[in-house]
PDB file of C-alpha atoms in Angstrom:
ATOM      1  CA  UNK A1484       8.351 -17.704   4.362  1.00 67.00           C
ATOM      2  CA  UNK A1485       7.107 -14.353   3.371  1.00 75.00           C
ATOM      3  CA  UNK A1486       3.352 -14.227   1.873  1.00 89.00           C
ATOM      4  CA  UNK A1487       4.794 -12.354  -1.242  1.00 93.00           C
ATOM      5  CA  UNK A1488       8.495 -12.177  -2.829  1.00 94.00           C
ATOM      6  CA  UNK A1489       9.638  -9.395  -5.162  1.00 95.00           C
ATOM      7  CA  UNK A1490      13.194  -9.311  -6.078  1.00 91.00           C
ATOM      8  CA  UNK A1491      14.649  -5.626  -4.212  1.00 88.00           C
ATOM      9  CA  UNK A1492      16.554  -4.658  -7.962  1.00 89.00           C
ATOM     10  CA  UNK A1493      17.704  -2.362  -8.666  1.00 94.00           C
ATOM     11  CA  UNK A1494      16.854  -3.353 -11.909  1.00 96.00           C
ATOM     12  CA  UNK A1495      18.338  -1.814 -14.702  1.00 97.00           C
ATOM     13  CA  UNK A1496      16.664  -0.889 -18.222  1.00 97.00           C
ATOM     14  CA  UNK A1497      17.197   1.437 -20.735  1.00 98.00           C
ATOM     15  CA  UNK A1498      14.378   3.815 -22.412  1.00 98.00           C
ATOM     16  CA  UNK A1499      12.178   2.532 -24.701  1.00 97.00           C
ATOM     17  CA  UNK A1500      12.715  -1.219 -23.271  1.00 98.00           C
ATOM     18  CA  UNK A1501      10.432  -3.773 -22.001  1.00 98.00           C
ATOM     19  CA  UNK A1502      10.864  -4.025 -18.115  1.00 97.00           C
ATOM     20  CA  UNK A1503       9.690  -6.714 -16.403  1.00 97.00           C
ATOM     21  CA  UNK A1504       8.921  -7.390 -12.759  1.00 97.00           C
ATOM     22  CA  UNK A1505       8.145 -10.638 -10.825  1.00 97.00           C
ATOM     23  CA  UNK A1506       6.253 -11.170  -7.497  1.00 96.00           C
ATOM     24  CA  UNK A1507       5.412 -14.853  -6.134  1.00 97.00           C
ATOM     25  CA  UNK A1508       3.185 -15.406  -3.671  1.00 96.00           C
ATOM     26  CA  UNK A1509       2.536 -18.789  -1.122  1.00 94.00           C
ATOM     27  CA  UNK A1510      -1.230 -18.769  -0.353  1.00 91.00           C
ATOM     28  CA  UNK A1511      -2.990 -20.455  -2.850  1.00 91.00           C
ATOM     29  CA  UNK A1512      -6.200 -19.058  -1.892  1.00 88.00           C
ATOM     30  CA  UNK A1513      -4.955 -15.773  -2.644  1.00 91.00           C
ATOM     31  CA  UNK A1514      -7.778 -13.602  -4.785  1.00 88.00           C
ATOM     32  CA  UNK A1515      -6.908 -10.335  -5.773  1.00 92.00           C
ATOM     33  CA  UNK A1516      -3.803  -9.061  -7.186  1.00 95.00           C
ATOM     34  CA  UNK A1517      -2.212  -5.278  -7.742  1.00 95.00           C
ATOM     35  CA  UNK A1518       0.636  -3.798  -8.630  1.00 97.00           C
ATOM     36  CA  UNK A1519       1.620  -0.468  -7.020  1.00 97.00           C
ATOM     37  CA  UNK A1520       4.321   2.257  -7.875  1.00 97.00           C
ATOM     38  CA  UNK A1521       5.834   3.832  -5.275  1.00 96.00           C
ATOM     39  CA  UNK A1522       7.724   7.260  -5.857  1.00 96.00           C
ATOM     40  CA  UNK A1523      10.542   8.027  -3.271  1.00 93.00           C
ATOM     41  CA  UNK A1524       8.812  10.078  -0.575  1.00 92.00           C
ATOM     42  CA  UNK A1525       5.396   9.053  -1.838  1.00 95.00           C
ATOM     43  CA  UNK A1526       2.625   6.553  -1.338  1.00 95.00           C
ATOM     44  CA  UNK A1527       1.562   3.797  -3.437  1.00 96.00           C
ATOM     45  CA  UNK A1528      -0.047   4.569  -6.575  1.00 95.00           C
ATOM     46  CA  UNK A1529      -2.454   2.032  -7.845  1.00 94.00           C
ATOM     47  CA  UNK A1530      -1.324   0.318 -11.337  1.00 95.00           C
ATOM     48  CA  UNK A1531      -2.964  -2.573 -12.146  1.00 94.00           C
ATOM     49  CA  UNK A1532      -5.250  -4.978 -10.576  1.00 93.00           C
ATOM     50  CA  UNK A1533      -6.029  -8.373 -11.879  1.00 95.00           C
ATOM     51  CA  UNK A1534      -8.015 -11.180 -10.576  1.00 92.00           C
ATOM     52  CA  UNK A1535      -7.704 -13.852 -12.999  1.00 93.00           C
ATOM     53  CA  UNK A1536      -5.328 -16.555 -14.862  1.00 96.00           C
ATOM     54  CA  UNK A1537      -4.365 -14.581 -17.691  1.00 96.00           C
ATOM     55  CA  UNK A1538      -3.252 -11.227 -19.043  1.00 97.00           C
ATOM     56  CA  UNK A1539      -4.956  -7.813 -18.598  1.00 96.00           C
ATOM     57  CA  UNK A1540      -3.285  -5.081 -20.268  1.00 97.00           C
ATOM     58  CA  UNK A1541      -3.630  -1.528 -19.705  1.00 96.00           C
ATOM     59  CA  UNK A1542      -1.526   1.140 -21.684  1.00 97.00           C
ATOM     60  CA  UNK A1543       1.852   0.115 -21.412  1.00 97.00           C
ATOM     61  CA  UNK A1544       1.067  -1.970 -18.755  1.00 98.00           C
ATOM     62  CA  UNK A1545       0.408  -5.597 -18.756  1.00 98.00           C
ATOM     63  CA  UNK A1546       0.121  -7.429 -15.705  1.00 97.00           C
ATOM     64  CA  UNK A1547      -0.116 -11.515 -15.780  1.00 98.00           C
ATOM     65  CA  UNK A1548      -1.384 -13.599 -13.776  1.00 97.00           C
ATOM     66  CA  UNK A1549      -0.846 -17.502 -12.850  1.00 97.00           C
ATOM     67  CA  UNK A1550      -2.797 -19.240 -10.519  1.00 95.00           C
ATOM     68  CA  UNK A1551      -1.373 -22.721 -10.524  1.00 95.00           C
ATOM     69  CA  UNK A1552       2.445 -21.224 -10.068  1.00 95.00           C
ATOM     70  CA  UNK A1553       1.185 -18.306  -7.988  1.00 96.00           C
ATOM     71  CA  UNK A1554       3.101 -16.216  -9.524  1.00 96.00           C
ATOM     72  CA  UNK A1555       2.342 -12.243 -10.865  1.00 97.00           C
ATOM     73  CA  UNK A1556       4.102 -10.221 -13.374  1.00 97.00           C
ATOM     74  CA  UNK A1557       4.089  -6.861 -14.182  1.00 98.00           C
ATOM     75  CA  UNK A1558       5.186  -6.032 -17.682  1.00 98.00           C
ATOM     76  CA  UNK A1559       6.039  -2.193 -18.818  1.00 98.00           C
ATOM     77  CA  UNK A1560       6.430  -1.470 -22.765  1.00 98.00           C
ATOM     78  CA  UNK A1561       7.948   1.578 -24.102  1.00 98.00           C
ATOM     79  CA  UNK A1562       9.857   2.097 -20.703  1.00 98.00           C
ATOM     80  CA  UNK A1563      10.397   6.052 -19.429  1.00 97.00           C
ATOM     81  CA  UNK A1564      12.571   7.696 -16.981  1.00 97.00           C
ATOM     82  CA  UNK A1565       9.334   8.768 -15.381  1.00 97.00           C
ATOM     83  CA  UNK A1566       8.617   4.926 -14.550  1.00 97.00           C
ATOM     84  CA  UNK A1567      11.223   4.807 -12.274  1.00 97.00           C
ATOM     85  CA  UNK A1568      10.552   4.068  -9.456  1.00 97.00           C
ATOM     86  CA  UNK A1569       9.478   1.304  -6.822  1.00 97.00           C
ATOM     87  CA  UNK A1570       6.952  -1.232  -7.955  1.00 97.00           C
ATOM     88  CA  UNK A1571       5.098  -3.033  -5.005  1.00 96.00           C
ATOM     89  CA  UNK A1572       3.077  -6.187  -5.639  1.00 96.00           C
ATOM     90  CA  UNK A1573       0.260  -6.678  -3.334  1.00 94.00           C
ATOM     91  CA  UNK A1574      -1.868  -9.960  -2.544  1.00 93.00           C
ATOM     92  CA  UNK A1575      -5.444  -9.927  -1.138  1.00 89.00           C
ATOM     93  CA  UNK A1576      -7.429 -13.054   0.711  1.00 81.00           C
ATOM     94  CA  UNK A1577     -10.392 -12.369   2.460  1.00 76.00           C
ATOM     95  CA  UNK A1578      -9.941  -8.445   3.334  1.00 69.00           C
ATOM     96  CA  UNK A1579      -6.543  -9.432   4.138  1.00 78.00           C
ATOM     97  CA  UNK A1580      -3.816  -7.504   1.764  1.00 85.00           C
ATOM     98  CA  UNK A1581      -0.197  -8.379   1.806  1.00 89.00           C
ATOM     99  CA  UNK A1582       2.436  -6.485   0.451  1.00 92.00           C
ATOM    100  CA  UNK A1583       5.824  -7.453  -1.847  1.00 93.00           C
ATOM    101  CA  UNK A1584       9.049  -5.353   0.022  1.00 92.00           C
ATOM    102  CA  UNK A1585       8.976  -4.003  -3.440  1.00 95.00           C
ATOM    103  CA  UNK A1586      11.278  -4.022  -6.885  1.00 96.00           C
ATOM    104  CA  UNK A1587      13.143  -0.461  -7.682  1.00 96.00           C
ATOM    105  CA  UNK A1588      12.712  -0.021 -11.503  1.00 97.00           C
ATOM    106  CA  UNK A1589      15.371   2.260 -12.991  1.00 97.00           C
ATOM    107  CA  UNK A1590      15.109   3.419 -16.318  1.00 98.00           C
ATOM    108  CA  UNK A1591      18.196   4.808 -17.973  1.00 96.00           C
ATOM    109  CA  UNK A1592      17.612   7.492 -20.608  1.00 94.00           C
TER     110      UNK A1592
ATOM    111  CA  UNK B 487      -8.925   5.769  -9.652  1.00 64.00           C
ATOM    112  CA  UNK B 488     -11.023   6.581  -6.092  1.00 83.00           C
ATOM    113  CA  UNK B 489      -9.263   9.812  -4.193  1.00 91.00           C
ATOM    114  CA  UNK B 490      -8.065   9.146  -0.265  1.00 95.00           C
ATOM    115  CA  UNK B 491      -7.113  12.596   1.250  1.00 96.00           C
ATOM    116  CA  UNK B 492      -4.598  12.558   4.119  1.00 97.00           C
ATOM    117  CA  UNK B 493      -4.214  15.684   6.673  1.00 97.00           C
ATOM    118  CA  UNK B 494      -1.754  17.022   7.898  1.00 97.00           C
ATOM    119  CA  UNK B 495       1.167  15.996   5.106  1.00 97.00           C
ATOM    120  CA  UNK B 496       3.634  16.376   7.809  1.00 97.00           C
ATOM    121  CA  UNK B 497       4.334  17.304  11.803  1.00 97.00           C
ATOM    122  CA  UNK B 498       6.978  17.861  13.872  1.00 97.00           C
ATOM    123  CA  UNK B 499       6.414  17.469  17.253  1.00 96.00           C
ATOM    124  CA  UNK B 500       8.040  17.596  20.939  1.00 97.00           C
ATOM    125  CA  UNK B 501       8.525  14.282  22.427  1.00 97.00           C
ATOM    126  CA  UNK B 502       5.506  13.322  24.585  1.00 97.00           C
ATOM    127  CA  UNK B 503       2.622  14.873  22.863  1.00 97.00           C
ATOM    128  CA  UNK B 504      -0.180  13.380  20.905  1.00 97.00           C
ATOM    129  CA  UNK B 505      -0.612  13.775  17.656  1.00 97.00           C
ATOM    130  CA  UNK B 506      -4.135  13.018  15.007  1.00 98.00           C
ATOM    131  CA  UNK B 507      -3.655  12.106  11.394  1.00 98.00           C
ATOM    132  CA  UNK B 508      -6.856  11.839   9.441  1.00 97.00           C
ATOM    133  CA  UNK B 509      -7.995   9.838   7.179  1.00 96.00           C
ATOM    134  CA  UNK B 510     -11.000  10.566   4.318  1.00 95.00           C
ATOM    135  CA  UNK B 511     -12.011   8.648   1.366  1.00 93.00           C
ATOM    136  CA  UNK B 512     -13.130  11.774  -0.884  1.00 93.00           C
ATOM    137  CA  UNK B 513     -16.001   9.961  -3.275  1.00 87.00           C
ATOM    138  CA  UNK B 514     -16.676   6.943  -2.124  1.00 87.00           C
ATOM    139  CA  UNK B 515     -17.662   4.896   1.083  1.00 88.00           C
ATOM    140  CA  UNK B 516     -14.989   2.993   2.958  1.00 86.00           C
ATOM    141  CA  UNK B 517     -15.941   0.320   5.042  1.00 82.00           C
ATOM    142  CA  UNK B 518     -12.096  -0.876   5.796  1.00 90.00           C
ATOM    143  CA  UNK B 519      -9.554   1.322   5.786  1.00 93.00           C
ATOM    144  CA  UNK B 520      -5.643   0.329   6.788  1.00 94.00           C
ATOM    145  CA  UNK B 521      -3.245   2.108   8.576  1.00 96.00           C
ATOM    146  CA  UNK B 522       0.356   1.395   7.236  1.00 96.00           C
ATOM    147  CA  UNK B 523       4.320   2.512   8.519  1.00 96.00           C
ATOM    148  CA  UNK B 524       7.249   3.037   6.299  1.00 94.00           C
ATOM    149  CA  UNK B 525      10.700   3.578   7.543  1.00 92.00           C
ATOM    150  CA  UNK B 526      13.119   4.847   4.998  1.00 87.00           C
ATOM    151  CA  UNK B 527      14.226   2.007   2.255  1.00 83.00           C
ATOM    152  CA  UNK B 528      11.992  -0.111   4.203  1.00 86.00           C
ATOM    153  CA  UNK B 529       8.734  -1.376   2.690  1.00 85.00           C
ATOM    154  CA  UNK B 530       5.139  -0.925   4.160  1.00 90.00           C
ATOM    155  CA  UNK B 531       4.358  -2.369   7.304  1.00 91.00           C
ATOM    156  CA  UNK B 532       0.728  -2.630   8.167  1.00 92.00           C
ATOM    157  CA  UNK B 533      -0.316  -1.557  11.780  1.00 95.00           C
ATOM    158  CA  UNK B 534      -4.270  -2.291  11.774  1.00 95.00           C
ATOM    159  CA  UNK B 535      -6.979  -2.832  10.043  1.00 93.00           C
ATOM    160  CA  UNK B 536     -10.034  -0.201  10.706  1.00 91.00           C
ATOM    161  CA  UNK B 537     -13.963  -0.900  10.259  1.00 87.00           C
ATOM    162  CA  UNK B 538     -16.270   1.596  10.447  1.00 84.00           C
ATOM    163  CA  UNK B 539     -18.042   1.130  13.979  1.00 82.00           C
ATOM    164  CA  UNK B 540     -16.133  -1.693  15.321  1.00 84.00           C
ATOM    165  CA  UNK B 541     -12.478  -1.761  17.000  1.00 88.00           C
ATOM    166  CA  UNK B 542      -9.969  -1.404  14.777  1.00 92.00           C
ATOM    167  CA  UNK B 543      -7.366  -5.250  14.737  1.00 93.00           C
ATOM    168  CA  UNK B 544      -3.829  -4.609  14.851  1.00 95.00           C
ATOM    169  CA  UNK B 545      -1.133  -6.557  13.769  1.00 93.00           C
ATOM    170  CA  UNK B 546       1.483  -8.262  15.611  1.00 93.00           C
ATOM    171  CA  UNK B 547       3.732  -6.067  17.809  1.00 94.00           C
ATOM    172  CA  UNK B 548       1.737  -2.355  17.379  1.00 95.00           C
ATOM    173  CA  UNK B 549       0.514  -1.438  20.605  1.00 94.00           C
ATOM    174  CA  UNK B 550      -3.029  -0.484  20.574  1.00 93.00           C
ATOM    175  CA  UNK B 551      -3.292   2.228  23.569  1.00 95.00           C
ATOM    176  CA  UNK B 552      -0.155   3.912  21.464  1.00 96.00           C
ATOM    177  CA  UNK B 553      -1.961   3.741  18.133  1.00 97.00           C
ATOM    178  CA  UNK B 554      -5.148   4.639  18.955  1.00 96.00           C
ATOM    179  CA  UNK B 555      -7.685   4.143  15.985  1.00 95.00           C
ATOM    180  CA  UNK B 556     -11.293   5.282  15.221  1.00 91.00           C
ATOM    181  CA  UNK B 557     -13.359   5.079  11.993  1.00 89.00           C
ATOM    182  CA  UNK B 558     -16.228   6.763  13.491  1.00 83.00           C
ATOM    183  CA  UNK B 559     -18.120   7.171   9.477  1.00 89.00           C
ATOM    184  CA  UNK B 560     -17.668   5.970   6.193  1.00 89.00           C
ATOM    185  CA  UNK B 561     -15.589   8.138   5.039  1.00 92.00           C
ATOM    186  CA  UNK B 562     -13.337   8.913   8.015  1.00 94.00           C
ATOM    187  CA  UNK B 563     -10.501   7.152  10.160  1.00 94.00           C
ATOM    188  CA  UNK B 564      -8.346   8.981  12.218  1.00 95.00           C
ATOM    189  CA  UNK B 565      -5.083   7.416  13.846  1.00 97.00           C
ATOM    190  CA  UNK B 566      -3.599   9.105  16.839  1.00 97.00           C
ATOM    191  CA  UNK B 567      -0.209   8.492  17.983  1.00 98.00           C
ATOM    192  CA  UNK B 568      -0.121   8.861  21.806  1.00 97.00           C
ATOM    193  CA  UNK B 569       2.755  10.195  23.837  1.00 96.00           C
ATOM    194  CA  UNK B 570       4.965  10.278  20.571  1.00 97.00           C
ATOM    195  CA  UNK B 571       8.625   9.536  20.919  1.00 96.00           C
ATOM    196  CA  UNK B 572      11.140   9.894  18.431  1.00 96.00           C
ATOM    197  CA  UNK B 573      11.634   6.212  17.395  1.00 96.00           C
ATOM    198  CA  UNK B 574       7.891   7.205  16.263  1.00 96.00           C
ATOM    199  CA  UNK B 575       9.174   9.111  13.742  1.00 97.00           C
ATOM    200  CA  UNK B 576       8.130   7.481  10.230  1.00 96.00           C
ATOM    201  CA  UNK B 577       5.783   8.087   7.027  1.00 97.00           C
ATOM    202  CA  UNK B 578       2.282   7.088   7.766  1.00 98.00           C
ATOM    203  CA  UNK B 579       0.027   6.126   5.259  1.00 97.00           C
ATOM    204  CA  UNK B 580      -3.350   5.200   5.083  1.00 97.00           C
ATOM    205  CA  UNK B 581      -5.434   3.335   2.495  1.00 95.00           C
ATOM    206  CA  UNK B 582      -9.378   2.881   2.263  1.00 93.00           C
ATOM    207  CA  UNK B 583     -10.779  -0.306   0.484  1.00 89.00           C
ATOM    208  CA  UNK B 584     -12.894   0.543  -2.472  1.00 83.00           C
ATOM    209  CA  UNK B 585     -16.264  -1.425  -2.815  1.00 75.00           C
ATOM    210  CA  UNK B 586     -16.465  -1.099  -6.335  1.00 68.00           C
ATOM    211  CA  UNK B 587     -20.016  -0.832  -8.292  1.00 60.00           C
ATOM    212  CA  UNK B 588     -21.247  -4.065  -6.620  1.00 57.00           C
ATOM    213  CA  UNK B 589     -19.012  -4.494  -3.548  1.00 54.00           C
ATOM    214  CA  UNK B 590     -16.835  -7.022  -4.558  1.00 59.00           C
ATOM    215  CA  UNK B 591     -13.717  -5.044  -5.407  1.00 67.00           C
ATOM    216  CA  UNK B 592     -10.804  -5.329  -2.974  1.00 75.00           C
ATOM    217  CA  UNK B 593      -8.533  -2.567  -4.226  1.00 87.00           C
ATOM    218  CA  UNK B 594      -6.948  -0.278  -2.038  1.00 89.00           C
ATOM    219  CA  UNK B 595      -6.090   3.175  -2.461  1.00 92.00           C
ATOM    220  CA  UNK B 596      -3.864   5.122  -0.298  1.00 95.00           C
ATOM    221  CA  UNK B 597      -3.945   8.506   1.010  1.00 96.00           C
ATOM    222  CA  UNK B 598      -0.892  10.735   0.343  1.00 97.00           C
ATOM    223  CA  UNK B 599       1.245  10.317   3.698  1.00 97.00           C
ATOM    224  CA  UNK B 600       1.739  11.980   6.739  1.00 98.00           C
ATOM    225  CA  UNK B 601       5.327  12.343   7.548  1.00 97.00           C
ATOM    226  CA  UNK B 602       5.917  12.115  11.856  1.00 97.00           C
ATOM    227  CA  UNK B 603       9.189  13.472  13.250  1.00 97.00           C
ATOM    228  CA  UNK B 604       9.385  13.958  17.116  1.00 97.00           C
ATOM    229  CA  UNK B 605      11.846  15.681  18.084  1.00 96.00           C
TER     230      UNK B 605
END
């Protein structure tokens, strides 16, 4: 069992949509929690961190967070062509990070 | 967000030879710093984990005397790939830990790259 899951996508929405993107994660003593874009040919980009139950919103960004599922979303408003891209969901426990293989966003103007 | 430079942004290489990548975090103190692979499509794979003034711990598989790590300050942690072959060739990417205001934070930010290709 992987430490973190992401659905691969593609997935598919069009401009001005809400896309949403889903990591789960199996160790329950898990801390800290980021999403990351990741351009073709780039590095990650830090989006969003959140570090407890609840929503933390940011821009268009929202990012949730449940503990008791262990489970992380990642929720974009107003979606752009320039959001697509690669979205990587990252886990930290104790200085240890673990990364999602990552969901490919495509937005569709 | 916290700025990690990367140098250089890309080498090509002979087969054989040795080759530094760098690592600084710009404006800010790293204590940990990561060293990660990507293959193309593929997602990040982390090689080791680098403290400032202690050996760096790699993960699983990654062969320390070819990856040879050093995070000899703060703000610097260079990886050197030793005797480079072509199945070397990748995207390398490094990431420093930011402490935050009052140490706790645990987010990561990543230099831009260094794309490998031995020829």
């Amino acid at each position: 069992q992987k430490e973190v899951e992401q659905n691969s996508g593609p997935l598919s929405v069009p401009e001005g949509a809400i896309a949403s993107l889903n990591c789960t994660y199996s160790d329950r003593g898990s801390q800290s929690f980021f999403w990351y874009r990741q351009y073709s040919g780039k590095s990650p980009e830090l989006i969003m961190s959140i570090y407890s139950n609840g929503d933390k919103e940011d821009g268009r960004f929202t990012a949730q967070l449940n503990k008791a599922s262990q489970y992380v979303s990642l929720l974009i408003r107003d979606s752009q062509p320039s959001d697509s891209a690669t979205y990587l969901c990252a886990v930290n426990n104790f200085n240890k990070f673990y990364f999602g293989s990552g969901t490919k966003l495509n937005v569709k103007p | 967000g916290a700025v990690v430079s990367q140098h250089p942004s890309r080498v090509i290489c002979k087969s054989g030879t040795s080759v530094k990548i760098e690592c600084r975090s710009l404006d800010f103190q790293a204590t940990t710093m990561f060293w990660y692979r990507q293959f193309p499509k593929q997602s990040l794979m982390l090689m080791a984990t680098s403290n400032e003034g202690s050996k760096a711990t790699y993960e699983q598989g990654v062969e320390k005397d070819k990856f040879l790590i050093n995070h000899a300050s703060l703000t610097l942690s260079t990886l050197t790939v030793t005797s480079a072959h072509p199945e070397d060739s990748s995207f390398y990417i490094c990431s420093a830990r930011f402490p935050g205001l009052a140490g706790g934070s645990n987010e990561q930010f990543f230099g831009p790259g260094t794309r490998l290709t031995v020829l």
